[in-house]
XYZ file of C-alpha atoms in Angstrom:
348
model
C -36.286 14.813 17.024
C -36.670 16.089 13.373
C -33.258 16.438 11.259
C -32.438 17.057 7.852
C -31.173 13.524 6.181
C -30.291 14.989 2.390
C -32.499 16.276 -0.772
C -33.206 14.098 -3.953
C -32.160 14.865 -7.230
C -35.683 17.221 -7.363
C -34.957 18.894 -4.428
C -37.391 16.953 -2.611
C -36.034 17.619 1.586
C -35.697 13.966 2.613
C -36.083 14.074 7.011
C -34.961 11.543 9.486
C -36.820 11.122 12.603
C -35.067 9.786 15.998
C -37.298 8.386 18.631
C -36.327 6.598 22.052
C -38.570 4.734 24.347
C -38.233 1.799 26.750
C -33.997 1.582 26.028
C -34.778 1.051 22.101
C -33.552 4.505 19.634
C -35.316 3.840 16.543
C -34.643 6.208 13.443
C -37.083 7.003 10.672
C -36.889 8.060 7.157
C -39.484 10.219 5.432
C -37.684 8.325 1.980
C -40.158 4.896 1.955
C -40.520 4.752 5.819
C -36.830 3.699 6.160
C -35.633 2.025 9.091
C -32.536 4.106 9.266
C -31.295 2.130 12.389
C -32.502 0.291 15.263
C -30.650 0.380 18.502
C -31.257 -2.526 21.214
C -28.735 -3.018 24.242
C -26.723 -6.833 24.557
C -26.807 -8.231 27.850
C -23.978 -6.073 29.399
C -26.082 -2.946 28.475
C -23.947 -2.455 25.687
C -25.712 -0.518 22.674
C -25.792 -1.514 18.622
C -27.546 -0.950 15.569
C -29.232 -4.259 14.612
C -30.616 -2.859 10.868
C -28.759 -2.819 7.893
C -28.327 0.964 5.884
C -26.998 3.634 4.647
C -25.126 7.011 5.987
C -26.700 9.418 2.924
C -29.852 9.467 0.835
C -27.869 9.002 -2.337
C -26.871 5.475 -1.041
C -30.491 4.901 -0.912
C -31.376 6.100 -3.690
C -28.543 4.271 -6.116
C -28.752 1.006 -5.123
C -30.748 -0.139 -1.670
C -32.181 -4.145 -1.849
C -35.365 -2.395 0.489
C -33.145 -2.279 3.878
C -35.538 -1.216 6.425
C -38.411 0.168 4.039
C -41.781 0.050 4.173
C -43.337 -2.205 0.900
C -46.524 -1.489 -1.253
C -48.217 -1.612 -2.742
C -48.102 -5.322 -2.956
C -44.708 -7.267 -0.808
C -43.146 -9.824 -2.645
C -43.843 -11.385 -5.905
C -46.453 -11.004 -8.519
C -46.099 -14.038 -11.263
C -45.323 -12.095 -14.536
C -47.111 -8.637 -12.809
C -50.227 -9.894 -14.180
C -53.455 -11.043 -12.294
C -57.313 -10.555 -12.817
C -59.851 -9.309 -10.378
C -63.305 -8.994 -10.860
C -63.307 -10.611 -14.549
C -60.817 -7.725 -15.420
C -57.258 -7.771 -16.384
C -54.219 -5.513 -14.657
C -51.001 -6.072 -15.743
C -48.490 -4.197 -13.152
C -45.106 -3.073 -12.984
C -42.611 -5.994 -13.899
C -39.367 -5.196 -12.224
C -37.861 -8.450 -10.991
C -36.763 -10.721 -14.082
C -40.193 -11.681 -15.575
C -42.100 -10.570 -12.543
C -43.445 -8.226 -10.592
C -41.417 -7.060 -6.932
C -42.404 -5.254 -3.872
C -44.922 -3.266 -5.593
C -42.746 -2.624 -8.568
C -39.961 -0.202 -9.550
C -41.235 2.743 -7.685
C -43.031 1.418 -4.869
C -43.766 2.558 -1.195
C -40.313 1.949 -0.423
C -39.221 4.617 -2.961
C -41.822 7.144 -2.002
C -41.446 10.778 0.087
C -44.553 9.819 2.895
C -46.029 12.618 5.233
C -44.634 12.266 9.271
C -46.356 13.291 12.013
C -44.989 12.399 15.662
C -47.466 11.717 18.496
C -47.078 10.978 21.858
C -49.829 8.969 23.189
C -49.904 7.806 27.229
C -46.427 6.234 27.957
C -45.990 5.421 24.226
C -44.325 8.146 21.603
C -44.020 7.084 17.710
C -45.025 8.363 13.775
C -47.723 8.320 11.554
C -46.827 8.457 8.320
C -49.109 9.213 5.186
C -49.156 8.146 1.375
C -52.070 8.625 -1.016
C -51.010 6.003 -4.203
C -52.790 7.383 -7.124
C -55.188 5.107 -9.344
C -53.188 2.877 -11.875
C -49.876 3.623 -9.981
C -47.418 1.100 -10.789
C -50.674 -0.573 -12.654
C -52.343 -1.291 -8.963
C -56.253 0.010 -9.235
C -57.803 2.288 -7.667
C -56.570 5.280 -5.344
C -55.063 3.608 -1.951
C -54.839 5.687 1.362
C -52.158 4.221 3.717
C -51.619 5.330 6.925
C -48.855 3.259 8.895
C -47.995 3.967 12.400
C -44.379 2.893 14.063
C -44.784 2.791 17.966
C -42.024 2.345 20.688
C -43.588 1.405 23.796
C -42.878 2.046 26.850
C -41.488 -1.580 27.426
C -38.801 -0.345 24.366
C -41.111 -3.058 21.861
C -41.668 -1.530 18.380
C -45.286 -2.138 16.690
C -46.177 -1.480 13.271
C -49.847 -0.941 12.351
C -50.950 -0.538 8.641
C -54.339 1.073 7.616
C -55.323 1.269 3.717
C -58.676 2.401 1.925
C -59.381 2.172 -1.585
C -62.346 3.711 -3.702
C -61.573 0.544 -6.070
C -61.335 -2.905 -5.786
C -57.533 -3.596 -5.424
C -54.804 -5.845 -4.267
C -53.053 -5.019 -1.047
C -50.036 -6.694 1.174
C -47.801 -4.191 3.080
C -45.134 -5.306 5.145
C -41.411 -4.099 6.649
C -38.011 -5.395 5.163
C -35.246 -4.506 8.050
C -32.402 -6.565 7.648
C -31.819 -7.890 11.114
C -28.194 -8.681 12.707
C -28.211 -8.901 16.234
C -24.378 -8.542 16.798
C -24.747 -5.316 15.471
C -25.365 -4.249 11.972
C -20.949 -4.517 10.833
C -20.399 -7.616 12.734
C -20.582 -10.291 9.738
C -22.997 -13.063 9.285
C -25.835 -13.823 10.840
C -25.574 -17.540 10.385
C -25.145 -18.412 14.365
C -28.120 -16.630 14.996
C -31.044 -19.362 16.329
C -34.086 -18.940 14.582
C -37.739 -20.344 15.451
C -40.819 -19.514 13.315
C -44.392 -21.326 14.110
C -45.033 -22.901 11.009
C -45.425 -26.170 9.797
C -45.777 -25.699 6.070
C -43.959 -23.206 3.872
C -44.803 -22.521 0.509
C -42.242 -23.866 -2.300
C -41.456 -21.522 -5.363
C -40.219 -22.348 -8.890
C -37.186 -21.109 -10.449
C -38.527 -17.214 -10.190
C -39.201 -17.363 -7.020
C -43.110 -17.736 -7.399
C -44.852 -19.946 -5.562
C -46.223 -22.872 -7.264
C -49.288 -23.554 -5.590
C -48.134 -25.876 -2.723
C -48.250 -26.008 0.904
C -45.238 -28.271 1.770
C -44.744 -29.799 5.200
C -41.288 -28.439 6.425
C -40.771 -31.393 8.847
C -37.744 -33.656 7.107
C -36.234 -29.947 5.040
C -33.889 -27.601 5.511
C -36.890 -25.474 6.133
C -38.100 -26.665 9.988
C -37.600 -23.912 12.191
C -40.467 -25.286 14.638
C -37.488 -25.590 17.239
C -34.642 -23.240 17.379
C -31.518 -23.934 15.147
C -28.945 -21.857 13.725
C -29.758 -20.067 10.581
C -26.685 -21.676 8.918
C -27.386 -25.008 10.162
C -29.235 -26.079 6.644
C -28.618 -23.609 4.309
C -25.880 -25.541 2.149
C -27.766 -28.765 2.045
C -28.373 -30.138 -1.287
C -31.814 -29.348 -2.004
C -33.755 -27.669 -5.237
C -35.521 -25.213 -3.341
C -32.197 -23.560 -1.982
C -30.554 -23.708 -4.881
C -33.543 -21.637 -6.735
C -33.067 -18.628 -4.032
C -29.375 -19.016 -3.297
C -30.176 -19.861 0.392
C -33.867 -19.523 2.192
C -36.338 -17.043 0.744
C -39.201 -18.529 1.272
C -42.863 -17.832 2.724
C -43.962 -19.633 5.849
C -47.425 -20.748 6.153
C -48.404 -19.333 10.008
C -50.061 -22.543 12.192
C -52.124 -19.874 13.589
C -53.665 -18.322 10.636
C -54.937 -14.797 10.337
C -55.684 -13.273 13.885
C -57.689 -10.168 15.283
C -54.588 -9.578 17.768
C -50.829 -10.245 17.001
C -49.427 -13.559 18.098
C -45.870 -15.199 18.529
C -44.769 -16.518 15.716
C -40.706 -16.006 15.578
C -37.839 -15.890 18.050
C -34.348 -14.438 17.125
C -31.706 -15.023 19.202
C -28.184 -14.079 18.665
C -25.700 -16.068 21.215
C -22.941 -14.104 21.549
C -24.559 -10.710 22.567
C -27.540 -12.058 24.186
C -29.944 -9.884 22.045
C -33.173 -11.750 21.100
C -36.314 -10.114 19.079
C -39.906 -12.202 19.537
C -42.391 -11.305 16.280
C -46.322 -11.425 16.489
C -48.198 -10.656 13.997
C -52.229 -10.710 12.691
C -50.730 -11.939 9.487
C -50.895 -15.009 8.324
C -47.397 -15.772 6.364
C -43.578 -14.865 7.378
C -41.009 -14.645 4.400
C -37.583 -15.592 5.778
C -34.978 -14.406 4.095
C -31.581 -15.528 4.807
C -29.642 -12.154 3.037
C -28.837 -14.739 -0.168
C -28.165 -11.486 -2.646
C -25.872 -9.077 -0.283
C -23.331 -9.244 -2.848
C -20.059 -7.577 -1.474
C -20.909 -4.088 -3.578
C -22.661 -2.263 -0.463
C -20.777 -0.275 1.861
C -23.129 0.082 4.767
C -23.387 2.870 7.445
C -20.833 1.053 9.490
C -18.198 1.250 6.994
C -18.358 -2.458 6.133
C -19.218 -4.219 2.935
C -22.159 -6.016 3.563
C -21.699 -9.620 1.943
C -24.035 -13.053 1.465
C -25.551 -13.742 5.134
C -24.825 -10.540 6.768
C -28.408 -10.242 8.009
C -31.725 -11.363 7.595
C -35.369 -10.318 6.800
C -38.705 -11.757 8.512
C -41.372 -9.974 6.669
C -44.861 -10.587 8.038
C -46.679 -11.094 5.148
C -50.035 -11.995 3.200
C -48.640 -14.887 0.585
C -46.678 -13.630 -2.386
C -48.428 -14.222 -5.787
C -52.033 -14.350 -3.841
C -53.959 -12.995 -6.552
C -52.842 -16.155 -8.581
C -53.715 -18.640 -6.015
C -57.337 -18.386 -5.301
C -56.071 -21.040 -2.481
C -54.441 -18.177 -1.008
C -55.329 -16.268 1.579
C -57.214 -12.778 -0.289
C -55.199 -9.713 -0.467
C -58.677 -8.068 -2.141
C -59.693 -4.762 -0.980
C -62.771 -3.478 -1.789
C -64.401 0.127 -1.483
C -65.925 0.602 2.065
C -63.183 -2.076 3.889
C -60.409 -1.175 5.718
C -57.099 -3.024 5.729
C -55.479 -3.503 8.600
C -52.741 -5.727 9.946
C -50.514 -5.386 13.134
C -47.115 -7.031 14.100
C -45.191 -6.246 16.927
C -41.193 -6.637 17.751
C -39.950 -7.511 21.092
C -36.045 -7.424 22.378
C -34.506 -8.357 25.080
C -31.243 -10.038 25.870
């Protein structure tokens, strides 16, 4: 179903999509892919929004830290905007202190894309479209992006990203839903148990850019190998929590970059039963623990959304890879096709 969700200050129409499938209601923005809200049932059958958001477009607009968008052209950081490919220079938009953020100021996730629904065997979902100009936000080349959300018929939502470029460019599109399992106005999401598949994580500096480093997380506040409360760690006294206010970190995958999505993260919240599994062909997961919910948001449940009230798990190339020729390459050349999968599972 295809509603009217407000107009921007252009006049631009602004839609929201509703899908069902498999007992999970998703709803889609046409405003940066928006995750509007994701309903999931608790073990009593019980239904709840589990994303973060807004009721209007203007809330959006004015002042949303990416809650459900889609991100592009580049997720995460950029060290200073500034990195060279090919022997040349590109210096894009710096919108996050001294660096560059989720594709900059007017990324993907502030963009009008093209929807189309499909229904395809037992599966329904959207396609949605965005051609990103040469030199927009700084990025080279003119990128093609076609993303597709799917709700199966087993109620799991799948995300698959397609980009082309007629340039050689950096690309690393992800998803940034704020996830609460209790429901999206039911507080913190600190009891939640958490377990990611990674050994090593990647430690930043004081802007948040990693330095280089592939740190073993075994003896940190950062081992998630087995499950453990998201709040079990996150006040211990250590230099890397204290740079990002909590965890917002990158976690280097064990398995790597994969043709297929594998597990690599289990959510779990206790008290409703509700869990979400995450695999992925991607080869990095930033976890981030909500550290900058600040008490100034009213979300669309009425509540002020404060420090911990959800978290993110953004599958992910690594941020700053065009800096780190250690990295994992986010090139993309003319004639390749980008593509990366990840897939969300609930139960309870």
């Amino acid at each position: 179903m295809k509603s009217l969700f407000g107009k921007l200050a252009d006049g631009t129409e602004v839609h929201s999509w509703a899908l069902e499938n498999g007992g999970t209601r998703l709803k889609v923005l046409s405003w940066g892919g928006v995750v509007r809200s994701l309903e999931i049932p608790d073990r009593a059958g019980r239904y709840a929004n589990v994303c973060l958001g807004f009721d209007t477009i203007e809330d959006y607009v004015a002042g949303s830290p990416y809650f459900g968008a889609l991100i592009g052209r580049y997720g995460n950081r950029i060290a200073e905007g500034r990195f060279t490919l090919d022997g040349e220079s590109h210096q894009v938009d710096v919108n996050d202190g001294a660096n560059s953020l989720h594709g900059g100021a007017q990324g993907f996730d502030k963009r009008v894309w093209d929807v189309e629904p499909f229904t395809e065997g037992s599966d329904v979902g959207l396609y949605l479209y965005r051609t990103s100009a040469d030199s927009e936000m700084g990025y080279p080349g003119t990128l093609r992006t076609k993303v597709t959300y799917t709700l199966t018929r087993q109620g799991d939502w799948r995300i698959d990203y397609e980009a082309t470029t007629d340039r050689a460019t950096v690309v690393n599109l992800t998803s940034h839903v704020y996830w609460n399992l209790a429901g999206e106005s039911s507080g913190t999401v600190h009891d939640h148990e958490l377990e990611i598949a990674a050994s090593r994580y990647t430690p930043v500096d004081s802007g948040l850019i990693p330095t280089g480093e592939m740190a073993d997380v075994a003896g940190t506040p950062f081992d998630f190998r087995r499950p453990k409360t998201v709040g079990e760690d996150l006040r211990a006294a250590h230099q890397q929590l204290l740079y990002s206010k909590g965890i917002d970190h990158n976690y280097v995958l064990d398995k790597g970059i994969t043709g297929e999505p594998e597990h690599v993260a289990t959510l779990k919240d206790p008290s409703s039963g509700r869990t979400m599994k995450i695999a992925t062909t991607e080869p990095g997961l930033q976890f981030y623990s909500g550290n900058f919910l600040d008490g100034t948001l009213v979300g669309s449940g009425g509540t002020v959304y404060r420090q911990g009230d959800a978290l993110c798990l953004e599958t992910q190339h690594y941020p700053d890879s065009p800096n780190h020729p250690s990295f994992p390459s986010t090139v993309l050349r003319p004639g390749q096709t980008y593509r990366t999968t990840t897939v969300h599972s609930f139960g309870a």
